[in-house]
Amino acid sequence: MPNVGVQASSSATVRKVHVKRGMQVRKGDLIVLLDSTAADSDLKGNVEKLTAVSGRLRRLKLEQKLIKTKQPVPKNHGLTPLAYDILNKKLLGYRSKMSSFTSKLAKFDKELAKARNDVASAKETVKITLKQYKLKEKIEAAKKELFDRKVGSMLSYLQAQDASLAAQKAYLAAKDSVDSKKSALSAKLSDKGTLQADRNEFVAKSSSSLGENIAKEQEQFMQLSQQRLKFKQKVENIEVRLCTSN
């Protein structure tokens, strides 16, 4: 009867040998019993890691879903108390930031409405002062004609001329006011645009960070799942039996 070589599928400490040299064995007979302490420990550690990763994945996916809405965390969230607390803090921070953006943008909208009204009002003032200026010029021209004809007094003519200059000054000031109001409006529009860009950047970074974290945890979950199969196999292979018949 030939000797049969027996080899375990993985490295392990032999706990007990059930055969002796020269003993006749048959297929399926128990040859060696391996110590499962290390294998059990590896499997237990792997299961703990898998549980932790699964919890983080669930929390991250819930966060990804809930940041797009104002809904609370569902009652059947299936999270540990710590993960639930982390999720609530993450959502609170995100929503608080978004609320701040919304509040500031609403304030800008009110200021922009006022700035547009100011520009429109300033333009109307320009129209009025221009009419006044042209009217004063006509009055000045009439007073000058009367003065040249020795009908009107010099004082009346000079007063009309002074009124024309004052009307011209008011007209030019009104035009400057329009430019100033327009500049203020442009500055407000620019500030609002900057704030909107900051908000969009915040949303994009938050979404990207969540996506990257989810992908990272999913990859780790797959690796741990593969390791779990190996560790489980080691635990199941603590009994070394003869696989071939004599």
Short mmCIF file of N, CA and C in Angstrom, two decimals, residues 56-184:
data_model
loop_
_atom_site.label_atom_id
_atom_site.label_comp_id
_atom_site.label_asym_id
_atom_site.label_seq_id
_atom_site.Cartn_x
_atom_site.Cartn_y
_atom_site.Cartn_z
N ARG A 56 -20.90 52.65 7.72
CA ARG A 56 -20.45 53.92 7.12
C ARG A 56 -21.08 54.12 5.74
N LEU A 57 -21.17 53.04 4.98
CA LEU A 57 -21.77 53.12 3.65
C LEU A 57 -23.25 53.54 3.75
N ARG A 58 -23.96 52.94 4.68
CA ARG A 58 -25.37 53.29 4.85
C ARG A 58 -25.51 54.75 5.26
N ARG A 59 -24.65 55.20 6.18
CA ARG A 59 -24.71 56.59 6.62
C ARG A 59 -24.41 57.54 5.47
N LEU A 60 -23.38 57.24 4.69
CA LEU A 60 -22.98 58.11 3.58
C LEU A 60 -24.07 58.17 2.50
N LYS A 61 -24.68 57.03 2.20
CA LYS A 61 -25.74 57.01 1.18
C LYS A 61 -26.98 57.76 1.66
N LEU A 62 -27.28 57.63 2.95
CA LEU A 62 -28.40 58.40 3.50
C LEU A 62 -28.10 59.89 3.45
N GLU A 63 -26.88 60.25 3.77
CA GLU A 63 -26.47 61.66 3.72
C GLU A 63 -26.59 62.19 2.30
N GLN A 64 -26.12 61.40 1.34
CA GLN A 64 -26.19 61.79 -0.07
C GLN A 64 -27.63 62.02 -0.52
N LYS A 65 -28.53 61.20 -0.01
CA LYS A 65 -29.95 61.31 -0.37
C LYS A 65 -30.62 62.48 0.33
N LEU A 66 -30.31 62.65 1.62
CA LEU A 66 -31.04 63.63 2.43
C LEU A 66 -30.56 65.07 2.25
N ILE A 67 -29.31 65.27 1.79
CA ILE A 67 -28.84 66.65 1.62
C ILE A 67 -29.59 67.35 0.48
N LYS A 68 -30.21 66.57 -0.39
CA LYS A 68 -30.95 67.15 -1.51
C LYS A 68 -32.37 67.56 -1.10
N THR A 69 -32.77 67.14 0.10
CA THR A 69 -34.11 67.47 0.59
C THR A 69 -34.01 68.06 1.99
N LYS A 70 -35.14 68.43 2.54
CA LYS A 70 -35.19 68.93 3.91
C LYS A 70 -35.82 67.89 4.84
N GLN A 71 -35.87 66.65 4.36
CA GLN A 71 -36.49 65.59 5.13
C GLN A 71 -35.60 65.16 6.29
N PRO A 72 -36.20 64.73 7.41
CA PRO A 72 -35.42 64.25 8.54
C PRO A 72 -34.91 62.83 8.27
N VAL A 73 -34.03 62.36 9.13
CA VAL A 73 -33.53 60.99 9.00
C VAL A 73 -34.69 60.04 9.28
N PRO A 74 -34.94 59.06 8.40
CA PRO A 74 -36.06 58.15 8.61
C PRO A 74 -35.89 57.33 9.90
N LYS A 75 -37.02 56.94 10.47
CA LYS A 75 -36.98 56.19 11.73
C LYS A 75 -36.30 54.83 11.56
N ASN A 76 -36.49 54.22 10.41
CA ASN A 76 -35.87 52.91 10.16
C ASN A 76 -34.50 53.07 9.49
N HIS A 77 -33.70 53.97 10.04
CA HIS A 77 -32.40 54.28 9.43
C HIS A 77 -31.40 53.13 9.54
N GLY A 78 -31.54 52.29 10.55
CA GLY A 78 -30.64 51.15 10.70
C GLY A 78 -29.22 51.51 11.05
N LEU A 79 -29.02 52.69 11.63
CA LEU A 79 -27.67 53.15 11.98
C LEU A 79 -27.41 52.94 13.48
N THR A 80 -26.13 52.85 13.81
CA THR A 80 -25.75 52.81 15.22
C THR A 80 -25.96 54.21 15.79
N PRO A 81 -26.08 54.34 17.11
CA PRO A 81 -26.26 55.67 17.71
C PRO A 81 -25.16 56.65 17.30
N LEU A 82 -23.93 56.18 17.21
CA LEU A 82 -22.82 57.06 16.83
C LEU A 82 -22.97 57.51 15.38
N ALA A 83 -23.28 56.56 14.48
CA ALA A 83 -23.46 56.90 13.06
C ALA A 83 -24.64 57.84 12.87
N TYR A 84 -25.70 57.62 13.63
CA TYR A 84 -26.89 58.48 13.57
C TYR A 84 -26.54 59.90 14.01
N ASP A 85 -25.74 60.02 15.06
CA ASP A 85 -25.32 61.33 15.56
C ASP A 85 -24.44 62.04 14.52
N ILE A 86 -23.52 61.29 13.91
CA ILE A 86 -22.65 61.86 12.88
C ILE A 86 -23.48 62.35 11.69
N LEU A 87 -24.45 61.53 11.27
CA LEU A 87 -25.30 61.90 10.13
C LEU A 87 -26.07 63.18 10.42
N ASN A 88 -26.65 63.27 11.61
CA ASN A 88 -27.42 64.46 11.97
C ASN A 88 -26.54 65.71 11.96
N LYS A 89 -25.32 65.59 12.47
CA LYS A 89 -24.39 66.73 12.50
C LYS A 89 -23.99 67.14 11.08
N LYS A 90 -23.75 66.15 10.23
CA LYS A 90 -23.40 66.43 8.83
C LYS A 90 -24.54 67.16 8.13
N LEU A 91 -25.75 66.67 8.31
CA LEU A 91 -26.92 67.28 7.66
C LEU A 91 -27.16 68.68 8.20
N LEU A 92 -27.01 68.84 9.52
CA LEU A 92 -27.21 70.15 10.13
C LEU A 92 -26.20 71.16 9.59
N GLY A 93 -24.94 70.74 9.48
CA GLY A 93 -23.90 71.63 8.95
C GLY A 93 -24.16 72.02 7.51
N TYR A 94 -24.54 71.04 6.68
CA TYR A 94 -24.80 71.30 5.27
C TYR A 94 -26.01 72.22 5.10
N ARG A 95 -27.10 71.88 5.79
CA ARG A 95 -28.33 72.67 5.65
C ARG A 95 -28.18 74.07 6.22
N SER A 96 -27.39 74.19 7.27
CA SER A 96 -27.14 75.51 7.85
C SER A 96 -26.38 76.39 6.86
N LYS A 97 -25.40 75.79 6.20
CA LYS A 97 -24.62 76.53 5.20
C LYS A 97 -25.51 76.94 4.03
N MET A 98 -26.34 76.02 3.56
CA MET A 98 -27.23 76.32 2.44
C MET A 98 -28.26 77.37 2.83
N SER A 99 -28.75 77.31 4.06
CA SER A 99 -29.70 78.30 4.55
C SER A 99 -29.06 79.69 4.58
N SER A 100 -27.78 79.72 4.96
CA SER A 100 -27.05 80.99 4.99
C SER A 100 -26.93 81.57 3.58
N PHE A 101 -26.62 80.71 2.61
CA PHE A 101 -26.54 81.15 1.21
C PHE A 101 -27.90 81.70 0.76
N THR A 102 -28.96 80.98 1.06
CA THR A 102 -30.31 81.38 0.64
C THR A 102 -30.70 82.73 1.24
N SER A 103 -30.38 82.90 2.52
CA SER A 103 -30.70 84.15 3.21
C SER A 103 -29.93 85.33 2.60
N LYS A 104 -28.66 85.12 2.34
CA LYS A 104 -27.84 86.19 1.76
C LYS A 104 -28.28 86.53 0.34
N LEU A 105 -28.65 85.51 -0.43
CA LEU A 105 -29.12 85.76 -1.81
C LEU A 105 -30.45 86.51 -1.80
N ALA A 106 -31.32 86.17 -0.85
CA ALA A 106 -32.60 86.89 -0.74
C ALA A 106 -32.36 88.35 -0.39
N LYS A 107 -31.39 88.59 0.47
CA LYS A 107 -31.04 89.97 0.83
C LYS A 107 -30.51 90.72 -0.38
N PHE A 108 -29.68 90.05 -1.18
CA PHE A 108 -29.16 90.67 -2.40
C PHE A 108 -30.30 91.00 -3.36
N ASP A 109 -31.29 90.12 -3.47
CA ASP A 109 -32.41 90.36 -4.38
C ASP A 109 -33.17 91.63 -3.98
N LYS A 110 -33.36 91.82 -2.67
CA LYS A 110 -34.03 93.02 -2.19
C LYS A 110 -33.20 94.27 -2.50
N GLU A 111 -31.90 94.14 -2.26
CA GLU A 111 -31.00 95.28 -2.51
C GLU A 111 -30.92 95.59 -4.00
N LEU A 112 -30.96 94.55 -4.82
CA LEU A 112 -30.92 94.75 -6.27
C LEU A 112 -32.19 95.41 -6.77
N ALA A 113 -33.33 95.02 -6.20
CA ALA A 113 -34.60 95.65 -6.59
C ALA A 113 -34.56 97.14 -6.27
N LYS A 114 -34.04 97.48 -5.09
CA LYS A 114 -33.92 98.88 -4.69
C LYS A 114 -32.94 99.61 -5.60
N ALA A 115 -31.81 98.95 -5.93
CA ALA A 115 -30.79 99.57 -6.78
C ALA A 115 -31.35 99.85 -8.17
N ARG A 116 -32.16 98.94 -8.68
CA ARG A 116 -32.76 99.14 -10.01
C ARG A 116 -33.76 100.30 -9.97
N ASN A 117 -34.51 100.37 -8.88
CA ASN A 117 -35.46 101.50 -8.72
C ASN A 117 -34.71 102.82 -8.63
N ASP A 118 -33.57 102.80 -7.94
CA ASP A 118 -32.75 104.01 -7.82
C ASP A 118 -32.25 104.47 -9.18
N VAL A 119 -31.85 103.51 -10.01
CA VAL A 119 -31.36 103.86 -11.35
C VAL A 119 -32.50 104.44 -12.18
N ALA A 120 -33.66 103.78 -12.11
CA ALA A 120 -34.81 104.28 -12.88
C ALA A 120 -35.22 105.67 -12.41
N SER A 121 -35.21 105.89 -11.09
CA SER A 121 -35.56 107.21 -10.54
C SER A 121 -34.55 108.27 -10.97
N ALA A 122 -33.26 107.89 -10.96
CA ALA A 122 -32.21 108.84 -11.35
C ALA A 122 -32.35 109.22 -12.83
N LYS A 123 -32.75 108.27 -13.66
CA LYS A 123 -32.94 108.55 -15.09
C LYS A 123 -34.11 109.52 -15.29
N GLU A 124 -35.17 109.35 -14.51
CA GLU A 124 -36.29 110.26 -14.59
C GLU A 124 -35.88 111.67 -14.16
N THR A 125 -35.04 111.72 -13.13
CA THR A 125 -34.54 113.03 -12.66
C THR A 125 -33.74 113.72 -13.74
N VAL A 126 -32.95 112.92 -14.50
CA VAL A 126 -32.17 113.49 -15.62
C VAL A 126 -33.11 114.11 -16.65
N LYS A 127 -34.18 113.41 -16.97
CA LYS A 127 -35.14 113.92 -17.95
C LYS A 127 -35.77 115.24 -17.47
N ILE A 128 -36.13 115.26 -16.19
CA ILE A 128 -36.77 116.47 -15.63
C ILE A 128 -35.80 117.64 -15.61
N THR A 129 -34.58 117.39 -15.13
CA THR A 129 -33.60 118.48 -15.03
C THR A 129 -33.19 118.97 -16.42
N LEU A 130 -33.20 118.08 -17.40
CA LEU A 130 -32.88 118.51 -18.77
C LEU A 130 -33.96 119.45 -19.30
N LYS A 131 -35.21 119.11 -19.03
CA LYS A 131 -36.30 119.98 -19.45
C LYS A 131 -36.20 121.34 -18.76
N GLN A 132 -35.90 121.30 -17.46
CA GLN A 132 -35.76 122.55 -16.72
C GLN A 132 -34.60 123.38 -17.27
N TYR A 133 -33.50 122.70 -17.59
CA TYR A 133 -32.33 123.40 -18.10
C TYR A 133 -32.65 124.07 -19.44
N LYS A 134 -33.33 123.36 -20.33
CA LYS A 134 -33.69 123.92 -21.63
C LYS A 134 -34.67 125.09 -21.48
N LEU A 135 -35.60 124.94 -20.53
CA LEU A 135 -36.56 126.02 -20.28
C LEU A 135 -35.85 127.27 -19.76
N LYS A 136 -34.91 127.06 -18.83
CA LYS A 136 -34.15 128.19 -18.28
C LYS A 136 -33.32 128.86 -19.37
N GLU A 137 -32.80 128.06 -20.29
CA GLU A 137 -32.02 128.64 -21.39
C GLU A 137 -32.92 129.53 -22.27
N LYS A 138 -34.13 129.09 -22.52
CA LYS A 138 -35.06 129.88 -23.32
C LYS A 138 -35.42 131.18 -22.60
N ILE A 139 -35.63 131.05 -21.26
CA ILE A 139 -35.95 132.25 -20.48
C ILE A 139 -34.77 133.21 -20.51
N GLU A 140 -33.56 132.63 -20.39
CA GLU A 140 -32.34 133.46 -20.42
C GLU A 140 -32.22 134.17 -21.78
N ALA A 141 -32.49 133.44 -22.85
CA ALA A 141 -32.40 134.03 -24.19
C ALA A 141 -33.42 135.16 -24.36
N ALA A 142 -34.61 134.96 -23.82
CA ALA A 142 -35.66 136.00 -23.91
C ALA A 142 -35.27 137.22 -23.10
N LYS A 143 -34.72 137.02 -21.92
CA LYS A 143 -34.29 138.14 -21.07
C LYS A 143 -33.15 138.90 -21.73
N LYS A 144 -32.27 138.13 -22.39
CA LYS A 144 -31.13 138.79 -23.06
C LYS A 144 -31.64 139.66 -24.22
N GLU A 145 -32.59 139.13 -24.96
CA GLU A 145 -33.15 139.88 -26.08
C GLU A 145 -33.80 141.17 -25.58
N LEU A 146 -34.52 141.08 -24.49
CA LEU A 146 -35.16 142.27 -23.91
C LEU A 146 -34.11 143.27 -23.43
N PHE A 147 -33.05 142.71 -22.84
CA PHE A 147 -31.98 143.59 -22.36
C PHE A 147 -31.28 144.28 -23.52
N ASP A 148 -31.02 143.51 -24.60
CA ASP A 148 -30.35 144.09 -25.77
C ASP A 148 -31.21 145.17 -26.42
N ARG A 149 -32.51 145.04 -26.32
CA ARG A 149 -33.43 146.01 -26.90
C ARG A 149 -33.72 147.17 -25.93
N LYS A 150 -33.01 147.14 -24.82
CA LYS A 150 -33.15 148.19 -23.80
C LYS A 150 -34.54 148.20 -23.16
N VAL A 151 -35.19 147.02 -23.25
CA VAL A 151 -36.53 146.93 -22.67
C VAL A 151 -36.45 146.32 -21.28
N GLY A 152 -35.61 145.31 -21.15
CA GLY A 152 -35.46 144.64 -19.87
C GLY A 152 -34.24 145.13 -19.14
N SER A 153 -34.22 144.86 -17.84
CA SER A 153 -33.09 145.32 -17.01
C SER A 153 -31.96 144.29 -17.04
N MET A 154 -30.76 144.77 -16.73
CA MET A 154 -29.60 143.89 -16.65
C MET A 154 -29.77 142.90 -15.49
N LEU A 155 -30.35 143.35 -14.41
CA LEU A 155 -30.53 142.47 -13.25
C LEU A 155 -31.41 141.28 -13.61
N SER A 156 -32.49 141.56 -14.34
CA SER A 156 -33.40 140.48 -14.73
C SER A 156 -32.68 139.48 -15.63
N TYR A 157 -31.84 140.02 -16.54
CA TYR A 157 -31.09 139.15 -17.46
C TYR A 157 -30.08 138.31 -16.68
N LEU A 158 -29.37 138.94 -15.76
CA LEU A 158 -28.36 138.21 -14.97
C LEU A 158 -29.01 137.14 -14.09
N GLN A 159 -30.17 137.45 -13.56
CA GLN A 159 -30.90 136.46 -12.76
C GLN A 159 -31.30 135.25 -13.61
N ALA A 160 -31.73 135.53 -14.85
CA ALA A 160 -32.11 134.45 -15.76
C ALA A 160 -30.88 133.60 -16.12
N GLN A 161 -29.75 134.28 -16.31
CA GLN A 161 -28.51 133.58 -16.64
C GLN A 161 -28.08 132.69 -15.46
N ASP A 162 -28.21 133.22 -14.26
CA ASP A 162 -27.86 132.47 -13.06
C ASP A 162 -28.76 131.24 -12.90
N ALA A 163 -30.03 131.42 -13.23
CA ALA A 163 -30.97 130.30 -13.14
C ALA A 163 -30.63 129.22 -14.16
N SER A 164 -30.15 129.65 -15.34
CA SER A 164 -29.75 128.68 -16.36
C SER A 164 -28.55 127.86 -15.90
N LEU A 165 -27.60 128.58 -15.30
CA LEU A 165 -26.40 127.88 -14.80
C LEU A 165 -26.76 126.88 -13.69
N ALA A 166 -27.67 127.29 -12.83
CA ALA A 166 -28.10 126.41 -11.74
C ALA A 166 -28.81 125.17 -12.30
N ALA A 167 -29.63 125.38 -13.35
CA ALA A 167 -30.34 124.26 -13.98
C ALA A 167 -29.37 123.33 -14.68
N GLN A 168 -28.34 123.93 -15.31
CA GLN A 168 -27.32 123.11 -15.97
C GLN A 168 -26.57 122.26 -14.94
N LYS A 169 -26.24 122.89 -13.82
CA LYS A 169 -25.54 122.18 -12.74
C LYS A 169 -26.40 121.02 -12.22
N ALA A 170 -27.68 121.25 -12.05
CA ALA A 170 -28.58 120.21 -11.57
C ALA A 170 -28.68 119.06 -12.58
N TYR A 171 -28.70 119.43 -13.85
CA TYR A 171 -28.77 118.42 -14.91
C TYR A 171 -27.52 117.53 -14.92
N LEU A 172 -26.35 118.17 -14.83
CA LEU A 172 -25.09 117.41 -14.83
C LEU A 172 -24.98 116.54 -13.57
N ALA A 173 -25.45 117.06 -12.45
CA ALA A 173 -25.43 116.28 -11.20
C ALA A 173 -26.35 115.07 -11.32
N ALA A 174 -27.48 115.24 -11.99
CA ALA A 174 -28.42 114.14 -12.18
C ALA A 174 -27.80 113.05 -13.05
N LYS A 175 -27.06 113.46 -14.09
CA LYS A 175 -26.39 112.49 -14.95
C LYS A 175 -25.32 111.72 -14.17
N ASP A 176 -24.58 112.46 -13.34
CA ASP A 176 -23.56 111.79 -12.51
C ASP A 176 -24.23 110.80 -11.54
N SER A 177 -25.39 111.17 -11.04
CA SER A 177 -26.11 110.30 -10.12
C SER A 177 -26.52 108.99 -10.80
N VAL A 178 -26.92 109.10 -12.07
CA VAL A 178 -27.27 107.88 -12.83
C VAL A 178 -26.07 106.96 -12.94
N ASP A 179 -24.91 107.53 -13.28
CA ASP A 179 -23.69 106.72 -13.40
C ASP A 179 -23.34 106.07 -12.06
N SER A 180 -23.51 106.83 -11.00
CA SER A 180 -23.21 106.31 -9.67
C SER A 180 -24.17 105.18 -9.29
N LYS A 181 -25.45 105.37 -9.59
CA LYS A 181 -26.45 104.34 -9.29
C LYS A 181 -26.21 103.08 -10.11
N LYS A 182 -25.81 103.28 -11.37
CA LYS A 182 -25.51 102.13 -12.22
C LYS A 182 -24.30 101.36 -11.69
N SER A 183 -23.29 102.07 -11.24
CA SER A 183 -22.10 101.43 -10.68
C SER A 183 -22.46 100.62 -9.43
N ALA A 184 -23.32 101.20 -8.60
CA ALA A 184 -23.76 100.50 -7.38
C ALA A 184 -24.54 99.23 -7.74
#
